[in-house]
Each structure stands twice: as structure tokens, then as C-alpha cells.
Amino acid sequence: MLDVRFPAGPPVTVDHLIDEVMAGSPLSVGDERIRDFLVAVGRRLARPALARRRPELGALGFFLRPDELLRTIDALRGDHVRMPRGLAFHLPPAEVETVFVYAWALSALMGNRNVVRLSPRAGPVAATVVGTLQEALDGADPVVAATQRIICYDRSPFITAALSSACDLRVSWGGDRAAHQVRRHPLAPHARELTFPDRSSFAVVRAPAWLEAPQATRTAVAEGLVNDSYWFDQAACSSPRAVFWVGPREGCDAARADFAACLARAVKRRGWAVDAAAAVRARVAACADAFPPAAGVAAPRRWLGTGTFTHARLGSLAELVPLVGRRDQTMTHFGFAREELMELAHVLAGRGVERMVPFGEALSFHRVWDGRGVAAEFTRLVTVFA
């Protein structure tokens, strides 16, 4: 039996769940009924009292504002007719509790029926989101409740297999291991899979620009890094885990010291606390990373958590190129002109880094993610010639 979290209801069998969702009336890409519901959810999440307490929910509410949803729809216009894929089955990670809403919202906006599997390990943020969805359902068109489901079940090969065989698109987050585990369950021949594998991210700072920046700017950048890193304990794929300093050695050392002081003040203002056991674990892992000969250059980017960053110095931005790998996703930056970043993107030539964003924007979800137009992935094209 499945625990149905949204719309709230009694436990059901997986076959009954599939029959219920597929029986709902048809939806279209940009369906106004779904759009109105998403806007209502976004407004609730953006309420000042909630957004101050849970800034990641405020960011989600901002993503669901009416103008952004319309831009997402307009970006898909072309010579072909966009149609929903059908039934989408989502398997989000437990560690980043809001990521399922972004993917589900885009899929629903594209007119799909959706089943989202919420992990039993999901925490209070996910519970708040589900509660907000339930609140917004009161004024929504009945088609929302008929076509959208959020369920919870422990690891059950039978349930995952049943939903996988029934869906038209499977969306799997959580890294390489999760993707391999889910792929044990075959899809229908026509179905597609959208996976989000293991990724790592880093930051790049031009040391002279940091030292020359006004104190207010340095404070704002440090606040941005706190947002980028501490919301999900650096577990988000786009949270930076290494900082590359570009410039002369003395300047990099001075900039790094000042940067650390600014970051410490920002963390203190936010009231972030580090669990003692997690701090010890991170220190041990950091010591281990310090031993390989390449550590001072390559700056290991594996997850350590608790605001732990590895650092490395580069003489120029071009020296970053051989250090970038296919798993590198987001590069947060400070002190570089757009032309320099564009040149770097061309030189990298797809070997890694799909996002270059200022500090504070690492976790800002966009309809283009991991180098793919996510909204477009939730649709299929129909060619009509007359």
C-alpha cells in the first residue's frame, strides 16, 4: 500500500493509484488550470514569515511567480505543436528537499500527469511544501487533484517497477548510484528517462578584484556563498565545494584570509551551527584530501559538508581549463567580465561546467539545468503540415 501525501487520502495500491491518475481529464501544455494552481502555491511559499524562516521556500515561491511561468511557456513556442509526454514518475533525493517541486511544477505546467515518490527520510521542508500544496488545492480546479500525486513508500522494487513500466517519462535525481539502481526497472519501449547524475561545483574569485571591492560588496558576496552552500549542507549538486583564487600568490593569500573572515561573520549573522560529529568527519576528510600531490592544484570537489571548502590558486582563468571535468556543473564567480566567462565557456567546449552564475545564484533553479531545457524534456513535438 502507498501512503498518499497529496492530495491527502487513504493508502492505495500502486495499480489503483495508476488507474486514478490516468483517469483524470486531459491537460495541455501551459494549461491555465495548472498554472493558476502553481501561482497560488508560489504566493503561499513567498509569504514573508515563511520565506524568512525558510529562505529556500521563498526562492521556490519566486520561481513560481506568474511572469516566470509564462516565460517558460513562451520559450517553447515554435513551428511544431508541443504536447505533454503523458505520465511522469519522479524520484527526487531526500537531501535536497525542494528539488522535487521544481521538476514536478515544470512537468505539470507542461500538461503531464505526475507521480512523485517522496522519501520517508524527507524532512520538515518537504512536509511544509506538501502542506502548502494541500492548502492551495482548496481553490484549485478539480483537475489538479485528479492528475497529480505525491506518494511516500520505503524502498520497494515492486512499486518502483510498476510505476516505471507505466510511465512515459522517468525523472531520477540523487546521483550515479540512484540512477543505476532505478535502471534495474525497465521502462516501456516508448518511454524516456531524464537523469541527474553525480555533479560537483566550485567557485572562482579574482583576488585583485576582491581586495579592491568595497566592504559592502564583499559582505554581499559572502552572504551569497552562505546561501549557495548552507541551505542543504553543501549536498546540492550546484553548491560550491572548492574555491579557486586567480592572481598573484600574495594577493590570493590576502584575499582568501579576508574572504574567510567575511564568510565567518555572515555565518554567525545567520546563526548557522555545525554539529560536532559532522565537523570532526569533515576535518578528517579534509586532512585526507591534503595528502595527494595534486590536491594543491586540483582542489578536490567531493562533498565534505558543514561549510568545508578546499582552496587552490591559479595564475590565470585559463589554468582552470585542464582541471574541469565532466561532472563539474556550476561555477560561481566574482571579479570576471562577461567576455572572459564567454571565452572560458567556448574553450571548455562542453567538457564540463553548464552554469556560470554570480555568488548567491548557485541554487537558483532555472528551466535550463545541467545543460538541458528541462521544460522541453517534459514535452513531445507533433509535426503538422497542411
mmCIF file of C-alpha atoms in Angstrom:
data_model
loop_
_atom_site.group_PDB
_atom_site.id
_atom_site.type_symbol
_atom_site.label_atom_id
_atom_site.label_comp_id
_atom_site.label_asym_id
_atom_site.label_seq_id
_atom_site.Cartn_x
_atom_site.Cartn_y
_atom_site.Cartn_z
ATOM 1 C CA MET A 1 0.000 0.000 0.000
ATOM 2 C CA LEU A 2 1.128 3.527 -0.783
ATOM 3 C CA ASP A 3 0.942 6.470 1.583
ATOM 4 C CA VAL A 4 -0.694 9.253 -0.449
ATOM 5 C CA ARG A 5 0.565 12.639 0.764
ATOM 6 C CA PHE A 6 -1.011 14.813 -1.935
ATOM 7 C CA PRO A 7 -3.874 15.083 -2.365
ATOM 8 C CA ALA A 8 -4.189 13.730 1.171
ATOM 9 C CA GLY A 9 -6.058 10.440 1.171
ATOM 10 C CA PRO A 10 -6.125 6.864 2.401
ATOM 11 C CA PRO A 11 -3.425 4.348 1.391
ATOM 12 C CA VAL A 12 -3.925 2.758 -2.024
ATOM 13 C CA THR A 13 -2.358 0.015 -4.081
ATOM 14 C CA VAL A 14 0.015 1.020 -6.867
ATOM 15 C CA ASP A 15 -2.381 -0.287 -9.539
ATOM 16 C CA HIS A 16 -5.225 1.748 -8.078
ATOM 17 C CA LEU A 17 -3.003 4.850 -7.983
ATOM 18 C CA ILE A 18 -2.073 4.497 -11.657
ATOM 19 C CA ASP A 19 -5.711 3.995 -12.651
ATOM 20 C CA GLU A 20 -6.753 7.101 -10.677
ATOM 21 C CA VAL A 21 -4.135 9.384 -12.195
ATOM 22 C CA MET A 22 -4.695 8.189 -15.741
ATOM 23 C CA ALA A 23 -8.475 8.622 -15.429
ATOM 24 C CA GLY A 24 -8.246 12.394 -14.969
ATOM 25 C CA SER A 25 -9.301 14.741 -17.758
ATOM 26 C CA PRO A 26 -6.651 15.722 -20.341
ATOM 27 C CA LEU A 27 -4.213 18.578 -19.770
ATOM 28 C CA SER A 28 -2.411 20.758 -22.280
ATOM 29 C CA VAL A 29 0.989 22.432 -22.342
ATOM 30 C CA GLY A 30 0.660 25.614 -20.276
ATOM 31 C CA ASP A 31 -2.760 24.518 -19.016
ATOM 32 C CA GLU A 32 -4.302 27.545 -17.307
ATOM 33 C CA ARG A 33 -5.800 25.455 -14.507
ATOM 34 C CA ILE A 34 -2.406 24.078 -13.537
ATOM 35 C CA ARG A 35 -0.761 27.477 -13.945
ATOM 36 C CA ASP A 36 -3.249 29.112 -11.600
ATOM 37 C CA PHE A 37 -2.591 26.415 -9.013
ATOM 38 C CA LEU A 38 1.194 26.837 -9.240
ATOM 39 C CA VAL A 39 0.869 30.599 -8.842
ATOM 40 C CA ALA A 40 -1.283 30.101 -5.736
ATOM 41 C CA VAL A 41 1.336 27.732 -4.293
ATOM 42 C CA GLY A 42 4.123 30.193 -5.092
ATOM 43 C CA ARG A 43 2.365 33.053 -3.339
ATOM 44 C CA ARG A 44 1.925 30.974 -0.209
ATOM 45 C CA LEU A 45 5.582 29.950 -0.194
ATOM 46 C CA ALA A 46 6.701 33.558 -0.693
ATOM 47 C CA ARG A 47 4.841 34.822 2.374
ATOM 48 C CA PRO A 48 7.365 36.904 4.359
ATOM 49 C CA ALA A 49 7.036 34.956 7.607
ATOM 50 C CA LEU A 50 7.715 31.628 5.870
ATOM 51 C CA ALA A 51 10.370 32.970 3.488
ATOM 52 C CA ARG A 52 12.344 34.480 6.369
ATOM 53 C CA ARG A 53 12.266 31.204 8.277
ATOM 54 C CA ARG A 54 12.883 29.020 5.225
ATOM 55 C CA PRO A 55 14.628 31.069 2.506
ATOM 56 C CA GLU A 56 14.790 28.058 0.185
ATOM 57 C CA LEU A 57 10.985 28.085 0.133
ATOM 58 C CA GLY A 58 10.991 31.797 -0.631
ATOM 59 C CA ALA A 59 13.233 31.052 -3.628
ATOM 60 C CA LEU A 60 10.807 28.370 -4.749
ATOM 61 C CA GLY A 61 7.916 30.803 -4.437
ATOM 62 C CA PHE A 62 9.849 33.289 -6.576
ATOM 63 C CA PHE A 63 10.335 30.622 -9.242
ATOM 64 C CA LEU A 64 6.556 30.022 -9.357
ATOM 65 C CA ARG A 65 5.615 33.656 -9.974
ATOM 66 C CA PRO A 66 3.254 34.238 -12.946
ATOM 67 C CA ASP A 67 5.758 36.008 -15.218
ATOM 68 C CA GLU A 68 8.325 33.208 -14.899
ATOM 69 C CA LEU A 69 5.762 30.525 -15.699
ATOM 70 C CA LEU A 70 4.638 32.446 -18.786
ATOM 71 C CA ARG A 71 8.252 32.897 -19.908
ATOM 72 C CA THR A 72 8.750 29.136 -19.598
ATOM 73 C CA ILE A 73 5.748 28.507 -21.838
ATOM 74 C CA ASP A 74 6.692 31.198 -24.359
ATOM 75 C CA ALA A 75 10.252 29.838 -24.652
ATOM 76 C CA LEU A 76 8.839 26.623 -26.153
ATOM 77 C CA ARG A 77 6.914 28.210 -28.986
ATOM 78 C CA GLY A 78 7.984 27.190 -32.485
ATOM 79 C CA ASP A 79 6.857 25.567 -35.717
ATOM 80 C CA HIS A 80 5.813 22.322 -34.040
ATOM 81 C CA VAL A 81 2.926 21.598 -31.687
ATOM 82 C CA ARG A 82 4.029 20.897 -28.115
ATOM 83 C CA MET A 83 2.194 18.106 -26.351
ATOM 84 C CA PRO A 84 2.557 16.557 -22.883
ATOM 85 C CA ARG A 85 4.522 13.326 -22.642
ATOM 86 C CA GLY A 86 1.858 11.656 -20.521
ATOM 87 C CA LEU A 87 2.651 10.193 -17.104
ATOM 88 C CA ALA A 88 5.865 11.328 -15.407
ATOM 89 C CA PHE A 89 7.316 9.374 -12.483
ATOM 90 C CA HIS A 90 9.679 11.408 -10.279
ATOM 91 C CA LEU A 91 12.300 10.013 -7.897
ATOM 92 C CA PRO A 92 13.861 13.024 -6.126
ATOM 93 C CA PRO A 93 16.607 12.889 -3.481
ATOM 94 C CA ALA A 94 15.859 13.184 0.221
ATOM 95 C CA GLU A 95 18.785 15.527 0.915
ATOM 96 C CA VAL A 96 17.609 18.491 -1.194
ATOM 97 C CA GLU A 97 14.015 18.765 -0.118
ATOM 98 C CA THR A 98 12.707 21.359 -2.568
ATOM 99 C CA VAL A 99 14.158 19.953 -5.796
ATOM 100 C CA PHE A 100 11.131 17.738 -6.431
ATOM 101 C CA VAL A 101 8.860 20.777 -6.588
ATOM 102 C CA TYR A 102 10.816 22.445 -9.409
ATOM 103 C CA ALA A 103 10.771 19.346 -11.598
ATOM 104 C CA TRP A 104 7.171 18.471 -10.738
ATOM 105 C CA ALA A 105 5.993 22.050 -11.349
ATOM 106 C CA LEU A 106 7.606 22.187 -14.796
ATOM 107 C CA SER A 107 6.215 18.769 -15.673
ATOM 108 C CA ALA A 108 2.715 19.723 -14.525
ATOM 109 C CA LEU A 109 2.959 23.058 -16.356
ATOM 110 C CA MET A 110 3.738 21.075 -19.500
ATOM 111 C CA GLY A 111 0.446 19.198 -19.047
ATOM 112 C CA ASN A 112 1.717 15.903 -17.656
ATOM 113 C CA ARG A 113 0.140 13.680 -15.059
ATOM 114 C CA ASN A 114 2.670 13.191 -12.299
ATOM 115 C CA VAL A 115 3.522 10.743 -9.548
ATOM 116 C CA VAL A 116 6.267 11.946 -7.197
ATOM 117 C CA ARG A 117 7.857 9.486 -4.792
ATOM 118 C CA LEU A 118 8.819 11.303 -1.599
ATOM 119 C CA SER A 119 11.406 9.532 0.524
ATOM 120 C CA PRO A 120 10.412 8.569 4.093
ATOM 121 C CA ARG A 121 13.645 10.382 5.079
ATOM 122 C CA ALA A 122 12.366 13.702 3.727
ATOM 123 C CA GLY A 123 12.422 16.361 6.418
ATOM 124 C CA PRO A 124 10.311 19.299 7.599
ATOM 125 C CA VAL A 125 10.859 21.424 4.484
ATOM 126 C CA ALA A 126 9.275 18.780 2.268
ATOM 127 C CA ALA A 127 6.417 18.452 4.759
ATOM 128 C CA THR A 128 5.862 22.225 4.611
ATOM 129 C CA VAL A 129 5.759 22.114 0.813
ATOM 130 C CA VAL A 130 3.227 19.287 0.786
ATOM 131 C CA GLY A 131 1.111 21.144 3.342
ATOM 132 C CA THR A 132 1.210 24.265 1.183
ATOM 133 C CA LEU A 133 0.142 22.282 -1.877
ATOM 134 C CA GLN A 134 -2.777 20.916 0.112
ATOM 135 C CA GLU A 135 -3.780 24.436 1.206
ATOM 136 C CA ALA A 136 -3.725 25.714 -2.372
ATOM 137 C CA LEU A 137 -5.837 22.777 -3.526
ATOM 138 C CA ASP A 138 -8.947 24.239 -1.869
ATOM 139 C CA GLY A 139 -9.335 26.911 -4.543
ATOM 140 C CA ALA A 140 -7.942 24.886 -7.445
ATOM 141 C CA ASP A 141 -9.686 23.264 -10.378
ATOM 142 C CA PRO A 142 -10.526 19.594 -9.631
ATOM 143 C CA VAL A 143 -8.237 18.530 -12.495
ATOM 144 C CA VAL A 144 -5.228 19.251 -10.265
ATOM 145 C CA ALA A 145 -6.256 16.699 -7.655
ATOM 146 C CA ALA A 146 -7.224 14.235 -10.355
ATOM 147 C CA THR A 147 -3.897 14.252 -12.201
ATOM 148 C CA GLN A 148 -1.190 14.926 -9.603
ATOM 149 C CA ARG A 149 0.061 12.655 -6.822
ATOM 150 C CA ILE A 150 2.797 12.797 -4.194
ATOM 151 C CA ILE A 151 3.309 9.451 -2.530
ATOM 152 C CA CYS A 152 5.642 8.017 0.071
ATOM 153 C CA TYR A 153 6.965 4.500 0.304
ATOM 154 C CA ASP A 154 10.122 2.844 1.537
ATOM 155 C CA ARG A 155 12.425 1.144 -0.970
ATOM 156 C CA SER A 156 10.090 -1.246 -2.744
ATOM 157 C CA PRO A 157 11.281 -2.809 -6.010
ATOM 158 C CA PHE A 158 7.733 -3.902 -6.811
ATOM 159 C CA ILE A 159 6.244 -0.394 -6.577
ATOM 160 C CA THR A 160 9.125 1.266 -8.413
ATOM 161 C CA ALA A 161 8.934 -1.364 -11.148
ATOM 162 C CA ALA A 162 5.175 -0.924 -11.551
ATOM 163 C CA LEU A 163 5.384 2.857 -11.812
ATOM 164 C CA SER A 164 8.389 2.633 -14.138
ATOM 165 C CA SER A 165 6.599 0.326 -16.549
ATOM 166 C CA ALA A 166 3.507 2.568 -16.545
ATOM 167 C CA CYS A 167 5.182 5.953 -17.048
ATOM 168 C CA ASP A 168 6.082 7.812 -20.227
ATOM 169 C CA LEU A 169 8.967 9.664 -18.574
ATOM 170 C CA ARG A 170 11.008 8.760 -15.508
ATOM 171 C CA VAL A 171 12.875 11.541 -13.707
ATOM 172 C CA SER A 172 15.654 10.318 -11.439
ATOM 173 C CA TRP A 173 17.696 12.542 -9.143
ATOM 174 C CA GLY A 174 20.209 11.534 -6.498
ATOM 175 C CA GLY A 175 23.377 10.776 -8.422
ATOM 176 C CA ASP A 176 25.020 7.855 -10.209
ATOM 177 C CA ARG A 177 24.167 5.213 -7.657
ATOM 178 C CA ALA A 178 20.482 6.128 -7.620
ATOM 179 C CA ALA A 179 20.406 6.134 -11.426
ATOM 180 C CA HIS A 180 21.957 2.662 -11.615
ATOM 181 C CA GLN A 181 19.518 1.297 -9.042
ATOM 182 C CA VAL A 182 16.481 2.740 -10.792
ATOM 183 C CA ARG A 183 17.611 1.482 -14.197
ATOM 184 C CA ARG A 184 17.173 -2.067 -12.960
ATOM 185 C CA HIS A 185 13.471 -1.435 -13.542
ATOM 186 C CA PRO A 186 12.725 -1.318 -17.289
ATOM 187 C CA LEU A 187 10.658 1.356 -18.945
ATOM 188 C CA ALA A 188 8.114 0.849 -21.689
ATOM 189 C CA PRO A 189 9.789 0.896 -25.147
ATOM 190 C CA HIS A 190 8.393 4.351 -25.948
ATOM 191 C CA ALA A 191 9.273 5.897 -22.571
ATOM 192 C CA ARG A 192 12.205 8.197 -21.896
ATOM 193 C CA GLU A 193 14.391 8.802 -18.888
ATOM 194 C CA LEU A 194 15.730 12.060 -17.502
ATOM 195 C CA THR A 195 18.558 11.517 -15.015
ATOM 196 C CA PHE A 196 20.540 13.911 -12.875
ATOM 197 C CA PRO A 197 23.825 12.113 -12.062
ATOM 198 C CA ASP A 198 26.585 12.964 -9.611
ATOM 199 C CA ARG A 199 27.759 16.529 -10.070
ATOM 200 C CA SER A 200 30.180 18.837 -8.282
ATOM 201 C CA SER A 201 30.536 22.604 -8.332
ATOM 202 C CA PHE A 202 33.128 25.204 -7.443
ATOM 203 C CA ALA A 203 33.718 28.938 -7.118
ATOM 204 C CA VAL A 204 36.286 31.186 -8.803
ATOM 205 C CA VAL A 205 37.397 34.559 -7.407
ATOM 206 C CA ARG A 206 39.768 37.086 -8.969
ATOM 207 C CA ALA A 207 41.892 38.025 -5.957
ATOM 208 C CA PRO A 208 42.751 41.638 -7.010
ATOM 209 C CA ALA A 209 39.045 42.345 -7.647
ATOM 210 C CA TRP A 210 38.176 41.044 -4.184
ATOM 211 C CA LEU A 211 40.778 43.197 -2.459
ATOM 212 C CA GLU A 212 39.648 46.292 -4.377
ATOM 213 C CA ALA A 213 35.930 45.753 -3.758
ATOM 214 C CA PRO A 214 34.093 47.918 -1.192
ATOM 215 C CA GLN A 215 33.320 46.277 2.139
ATOM 216 C CA ALA A 216 29.609 46.242 1.322
ATOM 217 C CA THR A 217 30.287 44.250 -1.849
ATOM 218 C CA ARG A 218 32.487 41.729 -0.050
ATOM 219 C CA THR A 219 29.821 41.317 2.634
ATOM 220 C CA ALA A 220 27.153 40.703 -0.018
ATOM 221 C CA VAL A 221 29.320 38.117 -1.792
ATOM 222 C CA ALA A 222 29.944 36.283 1.488
ATOM 223 C CA GLU A 223 26.202 36.294 2.169
ATOM 224 C CA GLY A 224 25.730 34.839 -1.295
ATOM 225 C CA LEU A 225 28.128 31.982 -0.572
ATOM 226 C CA VAL A 226 26.216 31.224 2.628
ATOM 227 C CA ASN A 227 23.022 30.907 0.573
ATOM 228 C CA ASP A 228 24.796 28.777 -2.023
ATOM 229 C CA SER A 229 26.305 26.370 0.482
ATOM 230 C CA TYR A 230 24.491 26.159 3.807
ATOM 231 C CA TRP A 231 20.837 25.650 2.879
ATOM 232 C CA PHE A 232 21.350 21.945 2.159
ATOM 233 C CA ASP A 233 24.684 21.399 3.949
ATOM 234 C CA GLN A 234 26.501 21.621 0.587
ATOM 235 C CA ALA A 235 24.691 18.464 -0.578
ATOM 236 C CA ALA A 236 23.099 20.232 -3.556
ATOM 237 C CA CYS A 237 24.913 19.496 -6.809
ATOM 238 C CA SER A 238 25.271 23.219 -7.509
ATOM 239 C CA SER A 239 26.722 24.148 -4.098
ATOM 240 C CA PRO A 240 30.434 25.052 -4.378
ATOM 241 C CA ARG A 241 32.848 22.753 -2.590
ATOM 242 C CA ALA A 242 36.123 24.334 -3.774
ATOM 243 C CA VAL A 243 37.304 27.904 -4.292
ATOM 244 C CA PHE A 244 39.878 28.770 -6.945
ATOM 245 C CA TRP A 245 41.765 32.030 -6.402
ATOM 246 C CA VAL A 246 43.087 33.719 -9.528
ATOM 247 C CA GLY A 247 46.012 36.122 -9.261
ATOM 248 C CA PRO A 248 49.493 36.518 -7.707
ATOM 249 C CA ARG A 249 50.240 34.353 -4.670
ATOM 250 C CA GLU A 250 50.461 37.194 -2.112
ATOM 251 C CA GLY A 251 47.251 38.747 -3.364
ATOM 252 C CA CYS A 252 45.459 35.386 -3.286
ATOM 253 C CA ASP A 253 46.606 34.714 0.272
ATOM 254 C CA ALA A 254 45.401 38.135 1.440
ATOM 255 C CA ALA A 255 42.093 37.847 -0.408
ATOM 256 C CA ARG A 256 41.473 34.360 0.925
ATOM 257 C CA ALA A 257 42.086 35.460 4.523
ATOM 258 C CA ASP A 258 39.715 38.411 4.182
ATOM 259 C CA PHE A 259 37.169 36.218 2.392
ATOM 260 C CA ALA A 260 37.250 33.707 5.262
ATOM 261 C CA ALA A 261 36.677 36.492 7.796
ATOM 262 C CA CYS A 262 33.708 37.855 5.806
ATOM 263 C CA LEU A 263 32.254 34.372 5.480
ATOM 264 C CA ALA A 264 32.612 33.695 9.200
ATOM 265 C CA ARG A 265 30.722 36.903 10.002
ATOM 266 C CA ALA A 266 27.984 36.016 7.523
ATOM 267 C CA VAL A 267 27.589 32.538 9.006
ATOM 268 C CA LYS A 268 27.407 33.994 12.506
ATOM 269 C CA ARG A 269 24.738 36.526 11.463
ATOM 270 C CA ARG A 270 22.639 33.719 10.000
ATOM 271 C CA GLY A 271 23.021 31.623 13.141
ATOM 272 C CA TRP A 272 24.249 28.521 11.364
ATOM 273 C CA ALA A 273 25.634 25.924 13.757
ATOM 274 C CA VAL A 274 27.806 22.922 12.944
ATOM 275 C CA ASP A 275 27.163 19.550 14.529
ATOM 276 C CA ALA A 276 30.298 18.377 16.390
ATOM 277 C CA ALA A 277 30.317 14.920 14.799
ATOM 278 C CA ALA A 278 29.907 16.390 11.320
ATOM 279 C CA ALA A 279 32.745 18.831 11.975
ATOM 280 C CA VAL A 280 35.093 16.005 13.021
ATOM 281 C CA ARG A 281 34.132 13.989 9.944
ATOM 282 C CA ALA A 282 34.797 16.946 7.680
ATOM 283 C CA ARG A 283 38.182 17.653 9.316
ATOM 284 C CA VAL A 284 39.301 14.037 8.873
ATOM 285 C CA ALA A 285 38.207 14.033 5.220
ATOM 286 C CA ALA A 286 39.913 17.367 4.600
ATOM 287 C CA CYS A 287 43.177 16.037 6.045
ATOM 288 C CA ALA A 288 42.950 13.030 3.760
ATOM 289 C CA ASP A 289 42.439 15.311 0.745
ATOM 290 C CA ALA A 290 45.554 17.262 1.667
ATOM 291 C CA PHE A 291 47.899 14.316 1.082
ATOM 292 C CA PRO A 292 47.629 13.580 -2.671
ATOM 293 C CA PRO A 293 50.280 15.517 -4.669
ATOM 294 C CA ALA A 294 47.660 17.111 -6.906
ATOM 295 C CA ALA A 295 45.483 18.396 -4.069
ATOM 296 C CA GLY A 296 47.087 21.824 -4.033
ATOM 297 C CA VAL A 297 46.301 22.263 -7.714
ATOM 298 C CA ALA A 298 43.189 20.274 -8.484
ATOM 299 C CA ALA A 299 41.244 21.199 -5.324
ATOM 300 C CA PRO A 300 39.184 18.040 -4.602
ATOM 301 C CA ARG A 301 35.492 18.692 -5.010
ATOM 302 C CA ARG A 302 33.940 15.753 -3.188
ATOM 303 C CA TRP A 303 31.265 16.533 -0.604
ATOM 304 C CA LEU A 304 32.556 17.298 2.888
ATOM 305 C CA GLY A 305 29.640 19.362 4.202
ATOM 306 C CA THR A 306 29.433 21.734 7.180
ATOM 307 C CA GLY A 307 30.752 24.629 5.085
ATOM 308 C CA THR A 308 34.070 22.944 4.292
ATOM 309 C CA PHE A 309 35.874 24.310 1.222
ATOM 310 C CA THR A 310 39.129 23.296 -0.401
ATOM 311 C CA HIS A 311 41.192 26.107 -1.952
ATOM 312 C CA ALA A 312 43.676 26.376 -4.806
ATOM 313 C CA ARG A 313 45.492 29.233 -6.553
ATOM 314 C CA LEU A 314 45.610 29.822 -10.304
ATOM 315 C CA GLY A 315 47.743 32.307 -12.187
ATOM 316 C CA SER A 316 45.000 32.899 -14.763
ATOM 317 C CA LEU A 317 41.477 31.783 -15.576
ATOM 318 C CA ALA A 318 42.861 29.729 -18.469
ATOM 319 C CA GLU A 319 44.651 27.448 -15.987
ATOM 320 C CA LEU A 320 41.226 26.261 -14.838
ATOM 321 C CA VAL A 321 40.505 24.507 -18.134
ATOM 322 C CA PRO A 322 42.501 21.260 -17.621
ATOM 323 C CA LEU A 323 41.091 20.955 -14.084
ATOM 324 C CA VAL A 324 37.461 20.898 -15.204
ATOM 325 C CA GLY A 325 35.801 17.503 -15.584
ATOM 326 C CA ARG A 326 32.523 16.223 -16.971
ATOM 327 C CA ARG A 327 30.957 16.134 -13.501
ATOM 328 C CA ASP A 328 31.522 19.834 -12.842
ATOM 329 C CA GLN A 329 28.195 21.603 -13.093
ATOM 330 C CA THR A 330 28.084 25.139 -11.643
ATOM 331 C CA MET A 331 30.827 27.735 -11.414
ATOM 332 C CA THR A 332 30.024 30.654 -9.133
ATOM 333 C CA HIS A 333 32.248 33.619 -9.817
ATOM 334 C CA PHE A 334 33.354 37.077 -8.700
ATOM 335 C CA GLY A 335 35.553 39.656 -10.405
ATOM 336 C CA PHE A 336 35.339 38.481 -14.021
ATOM 337 C CA ALA A 337 33.827 40.255 -17.017
ATOM 338 C CA ARG A 338 31.165 38.560 -19.143
ATOM 339 C CA GLU A 339 33.580 38.425 -22.083
ATOM 340 C CA GLU A 340 36.074 36.417 -20.013
ATOM 341 C CA LEU A 341 33.383 33.977 -18.937
ATOM 342 C CA MET A 342 32.114 33.569 -22.501
ATOM 343 C CA GLU A 343 35.634 32.836 -23.687
ATOM 344 C CA LEU A 344 36.080 30.254 -20.929
ATOM 345 C CA ALA A 345 32.798 28.565 -21.916
ATOM 346 C CA HIS A 346 33.976 28.255 -25.519
ATOM 347 C CA VAL A 347 37.390 26.910 -24.510
ATOM 348 C CA LEU A 348 35.825 24.326 -22.198
ATOM 349 C CA ALA A 349 33.819 23.153 -25.223
ATOM 350 C CA GLY A 350 31.380 21.068 -23.204
ATOM 351 C CA ARG A 351 33.936 19.131 -21.160
ATOM 352 C CA GLY A 352 32.229 20.423 -18.013
ATOM 353 C CA VAL A 353 30.506 23.426 -16.360
ATOM 354 C CA GLU A 354 26.994 24.090 -17.637
ATOM 355 C CA ARG A 355 26.296 27.099 -15.429
ATOM 356 C CA MET A 356 28.337 30.205 -14.638
ATOM 357 C CA VAL A 357 26.500 32.378 -12.109
ATOM 358 C CA PRO A 358 27.381 35.065 -9.548
ATOM 359 C CA PHE A 359 27.713 34.205 -5.867
ATOM 360 C CA GLY A 360 24.265 33.789 -4.354
ATOM 361 C CA GLU A 361 22.737 32.267 -7.503
ATOM 362 C CA ALA A 362 24.097 28.711 -7.312
ATOM 363 C CA LEU A 363 20.823 27.247 -6.022
ATOM 364 C CA SER A 364 18.529 29.369 -8.198
ATOM 365 C CA PHE A 365 16.776 26.746 -10.294
ATOM 366 C CA HIS A 366 16.296 27.615 -13.950
ATOM 367 C CA ARG A 367 14.315 25.913 -16.684
ATOM 368 C CA VAL A 368 17.698 25.188 -18.299
ATOM 369 C CA TRP A 369 19.537 22.842 -15.919
ATOM 370 C CA ASP A 370 22.506 20.510 -16.423
ATOM 371 C CA GLY A 371 22.758 21.820 -19.961
ATOM 372 C CA ARG A 372 19.210 20.762 -20.853
ATOM 373 C CA GLY A 373 15.961 22.600 -21.344
ATOM 374 C CA VAL A 374 14.059 20.802 -18.588
ATOM 375 C CA ALA A 375 10.634 22.093 -19.589
ATOM 376 C CA ALA A 376 11.197 20.873 -23.160
ATOM 377 C CA GLU A 377 12.144 17.414 -21.834
ATOM 378 C CA PHE A 378 8.643 17.138 -20.407
ATOM 379 C CA THR A 379 7.035 17.583 -23.823
ATOM 380 C CA ARG A 380 6.952 15.887 -27.202
ATOM 381 C CA LEU A 381 6.693 17.508 -30.612
ATOM 382 C CA VAL A 382 3.906 16.941 -33.098
ATOM 383 C CA THR A 383 4.556 17.901 -36.716
ATOM 384 C CA VAL A 384 1.546 19.265 -38.590
ATOM 385 C CA PHE A 385 1.807 20.028 -42.314
ATOM 386 C CA ALA A 386 -1.202 21.172 -44.339
#
